[in-house]
Tab-separated table of C-alpha atoms and ligand atoms in Angstrom:
chain	number	residue	atom	x	y	z
A	175	MET	CA	-16.661	-24.346	23.626
A	176	LYS	CA	-15.677	-20.728	23.932
A	177	ASN	CA	-15.733	-18.474	20.901
A	178	LYS	CA	-12.341	-18.205	19.265
A	179	LYS	CA	-11.043	-15.070	17.568
A	180	LEU	CA	-10.312	-16.401	14.107
A	181	ASN	CA	-7.290	-15.367	12.088
A	182	PRO	CA	-7.825	-13.354	8.900
A	183	GLU	CA	-6.789	-16.226	6.606
A	184	SER	CA	-9.584	-18.363	8.087
A	185	LEU	CA	-12.172	-15.682	7.387
A	186	MET	CA	-11.239	-14.694	3.826
A	187	MET	CA	-13.613	-17.260	2.266
A	188	SER	CA	-16.739	-16.212	4.131
A	189	TYR	CA	-16.513	-13.045	6.242
A	190	GLY	CA	-19.295	-10.535	5.750
A	191	TYR	CA	-21.235	-12.644	3.229
A	192	ASP	CA	-24.527	-14.453	3.842
A	193	PRO	CA	-25.180	-17.118	1.148
A	194	HIS	CA	-28.893	-17.097	1.967
A	195	LEU	CA	-29.209	-13.553	0.677
A	196	SER	CA	-27.882	-14.793	-2.708
A	197	GLU	CA	-29.788	-18.010	-3.545
A	198	GLY	CA	-27.345	-20.068	-1.454
A	199	ALA	CA	-24.356	-19.287	-3.723
A	200	ILE	CA	-21.232	-20.258	-1.779
A	201	LYS	CA	-19.290	-17.363	-3.296
A	202	CYS	CA	-20.391	-13.763	-3.319
A	203	PRO	CA	-21.758	-13.160	-6.845
A	204	ILE	CA	-20.706	-10.158	-8.925
A	205	PHE	CA	-23.435	-7.595	-8.310
A	206	GLN	CA	-23.134	-6.075	-11.767
A	207	THR	CA	-25.725	-3.402	-11.224
A	208	SER	CA	-25.648	0.376	-11.160
A	209	THR	CA	-28.652	0.921	-8.904
A	210	PHE	CA	-30.757	-0.878	-6.271
A	211	VAL	CA	-34.545	-1.076	-5.966
A	212	PHE	CA	-36.104	0.327	-2.767
A	213	LYS	CA	-39.028	-1.601	-1.266
A	214	THR	CA	-40.872	1.619	-0.434
A	215	ALA	CA	-40.371	5.353	-0.776
A	216	GLU	CA	-39.966	5.561	3.018
A	217	GLU	CA	-37.083	3.084	2.853
A	218	GLY	CA	-35.387	5.083	0.060
A	219	LYS	CA	-35.715	8.250	2.143
A	220	ALA	CA	-34.206	6.548	5.206
A	221	PHE	CA	-31.223	5.184	3.223
A	222	PHE	CA	-30.450	8.640	1.824
A	223	GLU	CA	-30.708	10.322	5.211
A	224	VAL	CA	-27.929	8.086	6.520
A	225	ALA	CA	-25.842	8.112	3.336
A	226	TYR	CA	-25.841	11.923	3.171
A	227	GLY	CA	-25.129	12.304	6.881
A	228	LEU	CA	-28.471	14.035	7.597
A	229	ARG	CA	-28.804	11.805	10.665
A	230	GLU	CA	-26.877	9.023	12.400
A	231	LYS	CA	-27.636	5.387	11.600
A	232	GLY	CA	-30.067	3.836	14.123
A	233	GLU	CA	-28.659	1.149	16.402
A	234	ASN	CA	-30.299	-1.822	14.671
A	235	GLU	CA	-30.746	-0.178	11.311
A	236	GLU	CA	-29.339	-1.994	8.268
A	237	LEU	CA	-27.661	0.414	5.866
A	238	GLY	CA	-29.431	-0.156	2.556
A	239	LEU	CA	-27.957	-0.276	-0.891
A	240	ILE	CA	-28.636	2.782	-3.043
A	241	TYR	CA	-26.404	3.196	-6.074
A	242	SER	CA	-23.057	1.561	-6.942
A	243	ARG	CA	-21.070	4.807	-6.657
A	244	LEU	CA	-22.102	4.920	-2.972
A	245	ASN	CA	-22.171	1.235	-2.109
A	246	ASN	CA	-22.285	-2.232	-3.657
A	247	PRO	CA	-22.094	-5.656	-1.957
A	248	ASP	CA	-18.827	-6.635	-3.708
A	249	LEU	CA	-17.229	-3.422	-2.483
A	250	GLU	CA	-18.609	-3.532	1.061
A	251	ILE	CA	-17.788	-7.190	1.718
A	252	LEU	CA	-14.289	-6.687	0.321
A	253	GLU	CA	-13.786	-3.654	2.576
A	254	ASP	CA	-14.933	-5.628	5.621
A	255	ARG	CA	-12.460	-8.408	4.802
A	256	LEU	CA	-9.569	-5.988	4.275
A	257	THR	CA	-10.068	-4.459	7.741
A	258	LEU	CA	-9.199	-7.830	9.314
A	259	TRP	CA	-5.543	-7.878	8.190
A	260	ASP	CA	-4.747	-4.424	9.585
A	261	ASP	CA	-7.181	-4.663	12.494
A	262	ALA	CA	-8.756	-1.422	11.252
A	263	GLU	CA	-12.238	-0.091	11.992
A	264	ALA	CA	-12.986	0.772	8.382
A	265	CYS	CA	-11.735	0.547	4.812
A	266	ALA	CA	-12.430	2.281	1.499
A	267	VAL	CA	-11.567	0.596	-1.801
A	268	PHE	CA	-10.686	2.512	-4.958
A	269	GLU	CA	-10.181	1.798	-8.630
A	270	SER	CA	-6.387	2.261	-8.232
A	271	GLY	CA	-3.720	2.804	-5.601
A	272	MET	CA	-3.226	6.315	-6.946
A	273	SER	CA	-6.907	7.171	-6.484
A	274	ALA	CA	-6.745	5.932	-2.861
A	275	ILE	CA	-3.624	8.045	-2.241
A	276	THR	CA	-4.775	11.225	-4.000
A	277	THR	CA	-8.237	11.130	-2.399
A	278	CYS	CA	-6.631	10.827	1.029
A	279	LEU	CA	-4.230	13.692	0.354
A	280	LEU	CA	-7.013	15.939	-0.930
A	281	GLU	CA	-9.289	15.189	2.024
A	282	PHE	CA	-6.678	16.011	4.682
A	283	LEU	CA	-4.916	18.982	3.028
A	284	LYS	CA	-6.366	22.419	2.344
A	285	PRO	CA	-4.784	25.448	0.599
A	286	GLY	CA	-2.077	26.954	2.824
A	287	ASP	CA	-1.399	23.657	4.652
A	288	LEU	CA	2.015	22.011	4.939
A	289	LEU	CA	2.570	18.372	3.947
A	290	LEU	CA	5.691	16.575	5.246
A	291	TYR	CA	6.679	13.485	3.247
A	292	SER	CA	9.462	10.909	3.091
A	293	ASN	CA	11.783	10.314	0.126
A	294	PRO	CA	11.841	8.316	-2.058
A	295	LEU	CA	8.142	7.922	-2.825
A	296	TYR	CA	6.352	5.921	-5.486
A	297	GLY	CA	6.761	7.921	-8.740
A	298	GLY	CA	3.056	8.719	-9.138
A	299	THR	CA	2.753	9.906	-5.538
A	300	ASP	CA	5.946	11.940	-5.888
A	301	HIS	CA	4.564	13.681	-8.982
A	302	PHE	CA	1.207	14.432	-7.339
A	303	ILE	CA	2.904	15.877	-4.256
A	304	THR	CA	5.673	17.868	-5.907
A	305	SER	CA	3.934	18.996	-9.124
A	306	PHE	CA	0.181	19.042	-8.491
A	307	LEU	CA	-0.450	19.934	-4.836
A	308	PRO	CA	1.636	23.165	-4.930
A	309	SER	CA	-0.666	24.481	-7.685
A	310	TYR	CA	-3.487	24.309	-5.116
A	311	GLY	CA	-1.480	26.337	-2.608
A	312	ILE	CA	-0.299	23.348	-0.552
A	313	HIS	CA	3.278	23.545	0.737
A	314	THR	CA	5.410	20.407	0.682
A	315	LEU	CA	8.536	19.421	2.557
A	316	GLY	CA	10.467	16.169	1.914
A	317	PHE	CA	12.918	14.314	4.172
A	318	ASP	CA	15.319	11.415	3.552
A	319	PRO	CA	15.348	8.090	5.443
A	320	SER	CA	18.731	9.006	6.956
A	321	LYS	CA	17.152	11.856	8.992
A	322	SER	CA	16.692	11.287	12.710
A	323	LYS	CA	13.528	12.274	14.571
A	324	GLU	CA	15.277	15.404	15.915
A	325	GLU	CA	16.478	16.404	12.451
A	326	ILE	CA	12.944	16.042	11.059
A	327	ILE	CA	11.588	18.211	13.882
A	328	ASP	CA	14.275	20.842	13.121
A	329	LEU	CA	13.264	20.741	9.463
A	330	ILE	CA	9.630	21.480	10.368
A	331	GLU	CA	10.597	24.192	12.885
A	332	SER	CA	12.865	25.960	10.402
A	333	SER	CA	10.326	25.803	7.556
A	334	GLY	CA	8.483	28.755	9.056
A	335	MET	CA	5.220	26.861	8.560
A	336	LYS	CA	5.065	24.562	11.563
A	337	ASP	CA	1.571	25.812	12.460
A	338	LYS	CA	0.391	24.809	9.009
A	339	LEU	CA	1.560	21.189	9.219
A	340	SER	CA	-1.525	18.978	8.721
A	341	LEU	CA	-0.346	15.710	7.227
A	342	ILE	CA	2.742	13.489	7.345
A	343	TYR	CA	2.918	10.996	4.493
A	344	ILE	CA	5.516	8.220	4.487
A	345	GLU	CA	6.343	5.143	2.457
A	346	THR	CA	8.255	2.418	4.277
A	347	PRO	CA	10.139	0.351	3.225
A	348	ALA	CA	11.081	2.795	0.502
A	349	ASN	CA	11.029	1.649	-3.080
A	350	PRO	CA	13.488	0.457	-4.484
A	351	THR	CA	16.140	0.720	-1.764
A	352	ASN	CA	14.259	-0.899	1.144
A	353	ASP	CA	15.210	2.016	3.426
A	354	LEU	CA	13.017	1.996	6.546
A	355	ILE	CA	11.272	4.932	8.185
A	356	ASP	CA	10.274	4.788	11.836
A	357	ILE	CA	6.446	4.854	11.959
A	358	THR	CA	6.262	5.433	15.736
A	359	ALA	CA	8.714	8.344	15.548
A	360	CYS	CA	6.613	9.942	12.784
A	361	SER	CA	3.437	9.502	14.819
A	362	GLU	CA	5.153	11.206	17.770
A	363	ILE	CA	6.123	14.088	15.494
A	364	ALA	CA	2.498	14.310	14.302
A	365	LYS	CA	1.336	14.496	17.949
A	366	GLN	CA	3.944	17.099	18.838
A	367	PHE	CA	2.705	19.455	16.099
A	368	SER	CA	-1.004	18.802	16.722
A	369	SER	CA	-3.094	21.379	18.557
A	370	ASP	CA	-6.650	21.434	19.889
A	371	GLU	CA	-7.817	23.141	16.699
A	372	LYS	CA	-5.776	21.070	14.301
A	373	LYS	CA	-4.752	17.445	14.495
A	374	VAL	CA	-1.803	16.372	12.332
A	375	TYR	CA	-2.481	12.980	10.732
A	376	LEU	CA	0.043	10.314	9.728
A	377	THR	CA	-0.553	8.282	6.548
A	378	VAL	CA	1.614	5.281	5.619
A	379	ASP	CA	1.802	3.692	2.168
A	380	ASN	CA	2.156	0.029	3.178
A	381	THR	CA	2.197	-1.438	-0.336
A	382	TYR	CA	5.782	-2.684	-0.146
A	383	LEU	CA	5.290	-5.070	2.793
A	384	GLY	CA	1.578	-5.598	2.231
A	385	PRO	CA	-1.096	-6.337	4.840
A	386	LEU	CA	0.739	-9.411	6.131
A	387	TRP	CA	4.134	-8.056	7.145
A	388	GLN	CA	3.605	-4.574	8.587
A	389	HIS	CA	0.653	-3.044	10.438
A	390	PRO	CA	1.192	0.740	10.580
A	391	LEU	CA	-2.028	1.430	12.544
A	392	LYS	CA	-0.558	-0.544	15.454
A	393	HIS	CA	2.468	1.790	15.447
A	394	GLY	CA	0.525	5.037	15.588
A	395	ALA	CA	-0.441	5.719	11.946
A	396	ASP	CA	-3.904	7.235	11.404
A	397	LEU	CA	-4.343	5.961	7.866
A	398	VAL	CA	-2.825	3.168	5.791
A	399	VAL	CA	-2.968	3.163	2.008
A	400	TYR	CA	-2.267	0.328	-0.415
A	401	SER	CA	-1.905	-0.179	-4.077
A	402	ALA	CA	-4.106	-3.309	-4.063
A	403	THR	CA	-2.722	-3.911	-7.558
A	404	LYS	CA	0.318	-5.409	-5.806
A	405	TYR	CA	0.207	-8.146	-3.100
A	406	ILE	CA	-3.539	-7.841	-2.425
A	407	GLY	CA	-4.536	-8.444	-6.067
A	408	GLY	CA	-1.392	-10.495	-6.495
A	409	HIS	CA	-1.928	-11.849	-10.028
A	410	SER	CA	-1.020	-8.847	-12.234
A	411	ASP	CA	-4.556	-8.737	-13.600
A	412	VAL	CA	-6.295	-5.901	-11.739
A	413	ILE	CA	-5.625	-2.277	-10.732
A	414	ALA	CA	-7.061	-1.219	-7.348
A	415	GLY	CA	-6.287	0.604	-4.117
A	416	SER	CA	-7.445	0.804	-0.533
A	417	CYS	CA	-7.302	3.066	2.494
A	418	LEU	CA	-7.844	1.973	6.119
A	419	GLY	CA	-8.260	3.707	9.462
A	420	SER	CA	-10.862	4.749	12.019
A	421	ASN	CA	-14.591	4.993	11.224
A	422	GLU	CA	-14.322	8.758	11.469
A	423	LEU	CA	-11.402	9.234	9.060
A	424	ILE	CA	-12.549	6.612	6.552
A	425	GLY	CA	-16.020	8.197	6.697
A	426	ARG	CA	-14.430	11.442	5.469
A	427	VAL	CA	-12.451	9.613	2.766
A	428	LYS	CA	-15.596	7.793	1.581
A	429	THR	CA	-17.560	11.018	1.377
A	430	LEU	CA	-14.945	12.539	-0.931
A	431	ARG	CA	-14.827	9.250	-2.871
A	432	THR	CA	-18.582	9.481	-3.458
A	433	PHE	CA	-18.122	12.850	-5.155
A	434	MET	CA	-14.874	12.028	-6.981
A	435	GLY	CA	-16.560	8.823	-8.174
A	436	ASN	CA	-13.321	6.814	-7.959
A	437	MET	CA	-14.637	3.812	-5.999
A	438	ALA	CA	-13.838	0.319	-7.275
A	439	GLY	CA	-16.506	-1.376	-9.360
A	440	PRO	CA	-18.167	-4.741	-8.549
A	441	TRP	CA	-15.900	-6.734	-10.866
A	442	THR	CA	-12.763	-5.343	-9.176
A	443	GLY	CA	-14.323	-6.089	-5.781
A	444	TRP	CA	-15.031	-9.673	-6.772
A	445	LEU	CA	-11.524	-10.227	-8.187
A	446	LEU	CA	-9.898	-8.892	-5.016
A	447	MET	CA	-12.084	-11.085	-2.784
A	448	ARG	CA	-10.886	-14.051	-4.795
A	449	SER	CA	-7.289	-12.891	-4.388
A	450	LEU	CA	-7.625	-12.448	-0.623
A	451	GLU	CA	-8.392	-16.149	-0.141
A	452	THR	CA	-4.762	-16.970	-1.030
A	453	LEU	CA	-3.074	-13.784	0.228
A	454	LYS	CA	-1.230	-15.447	3.074
A	455	VAL	CA	-0.044	-18.578	1.225
A	456	ARG	CA	1.109	-16.497	-1.721
A	457	MET	CA	3.001	-13.967	0.363
A	458	GLU	CA	4.640	-16.592	2.558
A	459	GLN	CA	5.888	-18.519	-0.462
A	460	GLN	CA	7.119	-15.291	-2.061
A	461	ALA	CA	9.086	-14.384	1.084
A	462	LYS	CA	10.650	-17.869	1.220
A	463	ASN	CA	11.701	-17.631	-2.412
A	464	ALA	CA	13.049	-14.096	-1.917
A	465	PHE	CA	15.260	-15.305	0.924
A	466	ALA	CA	16.696	-18.063	-1.313
A	467	VAL	CA	17.335	-15.550	-4.115
A	468	ALA	CA	18.967	-13.058	-1.709
A	469	GLU	CA	21.251	-15.777	-0.348
A	470	PHE	CA	22.311	-16.659	-3.887
A	471	LEU	CA	22.957	-13.040	-4.908
A	472	LYS	CA	24.888	-12.241	-1.723
A	473	THR	CA	27.925	-14.273	-2.761
A	474	HIS	CA	27.677	-13.997	-6.547
A	475	PRO	CA	30.931	-12.593	-8.031
A	476	LYS	CA	29.038	-10.309	-10.455
A	477	VAL	CA	26.922	-8.741	-7.705
A	478	GLU	CA	28.244	-5.727	-5.811
A	479	SER	CA	25.559	-5.253	-3.156
A	480	VAL	CA	22.138	-6.588	-2.184
A	481	TYR	CA	19.368	-4.408	-0.711
A	482	TYR	CA	17.288	-6.912	1.250
A	483	LEU	CA	15.584	-6.353	4.602
A	484	GLY	CA	17.091	-9.593	5.896
A	485	TYR	CA	20.599	-8.107	5.565
A	486	LEU	CA	20.366	-4.791	7.419
A	487	GLU	CA	23.721	-3.666	8.810
A	488	ASP	CA	22.917	-0.169	10.062
A	489	GLU	CA	21.881	-0.382	13.731
A	490	ASN	CA	19.098	2.187	13.468
A	491	GLN	CA	17.615	0.478	10.443
A	492	LYS	CA	17.853	-2.883	12.191
A	493	ALA	CA	16.067	-1.481	15.251
A	494	ILE	CA	13.237	-0.097	13.108
A	495	PHE	CA	12.922	-3.433	11.334
A	496	ASP	CA	12.666	-5.336	14.621
A	497	LYS	CA	10.034	-2.916	15.883
A	498	GLN	CA	7.670	-2.677	12.928
A	499	CYS	CA	8.343	-5.343	10.260
A	500	LEU	CA	7.236	-8.971	10.510
A	501	SER	CA	9.240	-10.318	7.545
A	502	PRO	CA	11.956	-9.165	5.122
A	503	GLY	CA	9.282	-9.531	2.429
A	504	ALA	CA	9.683	-10.471	-1.217
A	505	MET	CA	11.145	-7.282	-2.711
A	506	LEU	CA	14.874	-6.871	-3.138
A	507	SER	CA	17.275	-4.859	-5.232
A	508	PHE	CA	20.905	-5.443	-6.115
A	509	ASP	CA	23.767	-3.643	-7.855
A	510	VAL	CA	25.521	-5.547	-10.628
A	511	LYS	CA	29.223	-4.893	-11.128
A	512	GLY	CA	29.451	-2.373	-13.964
A	513	GLY	CA	26.692	0.007	-15.024
A	514	GLU	CA	23.641	0.309	-17.252
A	515	LYS	CA	25.153	-1.960	-19.920
A	516	GLU	CA	25.636	-4.866	-17.493
A	517	ALA	CA	22.240	-4.244	-15.852
A	518	PHE	CA	20.447	-4.230	-19.221
A	519	SER	CA	22.288	-7.375	-20.349
A	520	PHE	CA	21.004	-9.145	-17.215
A	521	LEU	CA	17.424	-7.954	-17.824
A	522	ASN	CA	17.476	-8.867	-21.521
A	523	ASN	CA	18.725	-12.377	-20.809
A	524	LEU	CA	16.207	-13.455	-18.171
A	525	LYS	CA	14.138	-16.439	-19.284
A	526	ILE	CA	11.556	-16.988	-16.519
A	527	MET	CA	11.391	-13.610	-14.811
A	528	LYS	CA	9.497	-10.996	-16.763
A	529	LEU	CA	10.942	-7.578	-17.507
A	530	ALA	CA	8.133	-5.424	-16.127
A	531	VAL	CA	7.368	-2.862	-13.436
A	532	SER	CA	4.833	-3.542	-10.636
A	533	LEU	CA	5.379	-5.957	-7.751
A	534	GLY	CA	3.896	-8.432	-5.303
A	535	SER	CA	2.479	-10.759	-7.910
A	536	THR	CA	2.594	-14.546	-8.372
A	537	GLU	CA	5.142	-14.168	-11.180
A	538	SER	CA	8.616	-12.783	-10.572
A	539	LEU	CA	9.376	-9.410	-12.144
A	540	ALA	CA	12.632	-7.557	-12.786
A	541	GLN	CA	13.170	-3.912	-13.734
A	542	HIS	CA	15.747	-1.083	-13.804
A	543	PRO	CA	14.623	1.650	-11.351
A	544	ALA	CA	17.004	4.377	-12.593
A	545	SER	CA	15.553	4.329	-16.130
A	546	MET	CA	12.073	2.930	-15.426
A	547	THR	CA	10.079	3.383	-12.177
A	548	HIS	CA	12.318	6.204	-10.932
A	549	ALA	CA	13.181	7.836	-14.280
A	550	GLY	CA	11.388	11.025	-13.204
A	551	VAL	CA	13.167	11.418	-9.857
A	552	ASN	CA	15.508	14.416	-9.607
A	553	PRO	CA	19.059	13.123	-10.474
A	554	GLU	CA	20.674	14.473	-7.281
A	555	LEU	CA	18.050	12.856	-5.082
A	556	LYS	CA	18.398	9.652	-7.100
A	557	SER	CA	22.132	9.459	-6.479
A	558	SER	CA	21.834	10.402	-2.801
A	559	LEU	CA	19.377	7.510	-2.458
A	560	ASN	CA	21.709	5.014	-4.203
A	561	ILE	CA	19.399	4.529	-7.189
A	562	SER	CA	22.162	4.073	-9.752
A	563	ASP	CA	22.454	2.660	-13.281
A	564	LYS	CA	23.754	-0.633	-11.915
A	565	MET	CA	20.691	-1.291	-9.752
A	566	ILE	CA	18.113	-3.990	-10.557
A	567	ARG	CA	14.870	-4.399	-8.610
A	568	LEU	CA	13.306	-7.835	-8.251
A	569	SER	CA	9.808	-8.766	-7.120
A	570	ILE	CA	9.854	-12.441	-6.264
A	571	GLY	CA	6.870	-14.657	-7.082
A	572	VAL	CA	5.684	-18.141	-6.197
A	573	GLU	CA	7.703	-20.112	-8.766
A	574	ASN	CA	10.157	-22.804	-7.681
A	575	ALA	CA	13.103	-21.032	-6.005
A	576	ASP	CA	15.714	-23.246	-7.699
A	577	ASP	CA	14.264	-22.338	-11.095
A	578	LEU	CA	14.461	-18.640	-10.269
A	579	ILE	CA	18.050	-18.967	-9.093
A	580	TRP	CA	18.936	-20.881	-12.247
A	581	ASP	CA	17.418	-18.046	-14.302
A	582	ILE	CA	19.301	-15.313	-12.408
A	583	ASP	CA	22.555	-17.274	-12.633
A	584	GLN	CA	22.312	-17.788	-16.391
A	585	ALA	CA	21.331	-14.134	-17.002
A	586	LEU	CA	24.302	-12.924	-14.937
A	587	SER	CA	26.639	-15.292	-16.798
A	588	VAL	CA	25.867	-14.075	-20.333
B	175	LIG	C1	2.052	0.753	-7.465
B	175	LIG	C2	2.186	1.626	-6.301
B	175	LIG	C3	1.329	2.720	-6.119
B	175	LIG	C4	0.262	3.116	-7.125
B	175	LIG	O1	-0.754	2.165	-7.233
B	175	LIG	P1	-1.619	1.903	-8.547
B	175	LIG	O2	-2.465	0.766	-8.160
B	175	LIG	O3	-0.671	1.608	-9.670
B	175	LIG	O4	-2.391	3.155	-8.818
B	175	LIG	C5	1.482	3.471	-4.961
B	175	LIG	N1	2.434	3.185	-4.055
B	175	LIG	C6	3.293	2.156	-4.214
B	175	LIG	C7	4.330	1.889	-3.165
B	175	LIG	C8	3.193	1.344	-5.333
B	175	LIG	O5	4.062	0.332	-5.484
């Protein structure tokens, strides 16, 4: 029989792990150790030469373990498994999504550079970009999802800093409105403003659709970042992040990670490997449930509008969806008729769904973006993005869909 290229879900239980190196244990143990013993001084020297980039790794040379800030089996095996979903060359795992994002931004931006980013962004990312980076002399320029490729190019041209552009950072679908940004168009913009001396990179935060439903590297992105706290972890019990791309770019990110010291620890690595075994079944069930919930909300008399990727009306948005998204996902928002009072009454009366921020987990969560996740967003931007007091955001879990619909119905009826 010919070799078959196995799908990621078939490899999540075993890929990159050799039981015979760990007493035959079927699962990768937690390597709860800070440092690793070298067999000889010569071996220690060789490991450091490669780790510090003093020379290239030999063709058949095994990269040895040194110290858990540089490498650890739970981290390395997890990173190898994560590359499979996005078909990436390399991956770096961090102790949070924010540490993955900020390390990437700091590695690819230097004082005087221009960063172009999409609105709205995750609150933490938005704060880092608009409040922290400028204090290091980095210029920032935001654009809305309604902007066409030509309008974005005009924006860069008229900024007076087009030669300084070094990174484009986008989040699509946008949270909480599900607005889509065209990844291919952004990668073309990055190419257009690249020169021989300076390549402009494109980074996509793919947390909202997760590694199953959108693969930005295939559409021209250079780097993908995730809050692994969300779908990848999937059980609301761990904070983590990851970054994927080419060997070259992830090599740079890992070098900075070594000195920032924000890599994930062995326990986080082990938990995420456990989570990855069920990633696909969880996400598929979540998407099925989300569709049932969206269908119910669509015709409910107390609901004004539903923001769900399955219901796109705008032709441009629909075309982007068809090009780059593989599912409407399990995140949706809706406007209740009324305002904050009606929205809060709904949230306070839920019985199964939990009133909490975060997303992508086995349990369904509900929250009020205007006063919670997006409380810090500039009020004008908030209203131009439709994030109003009547909006509720739902993250749909793996519960029984009829039970969820019953819960939503009774909370809307109070
Ligand atoms: C949660 C989230 C983050 C931040 O990740 P943490 O794991 O909380 O640090 C970044 N981007 C998006 C889209 C998120 O939802």
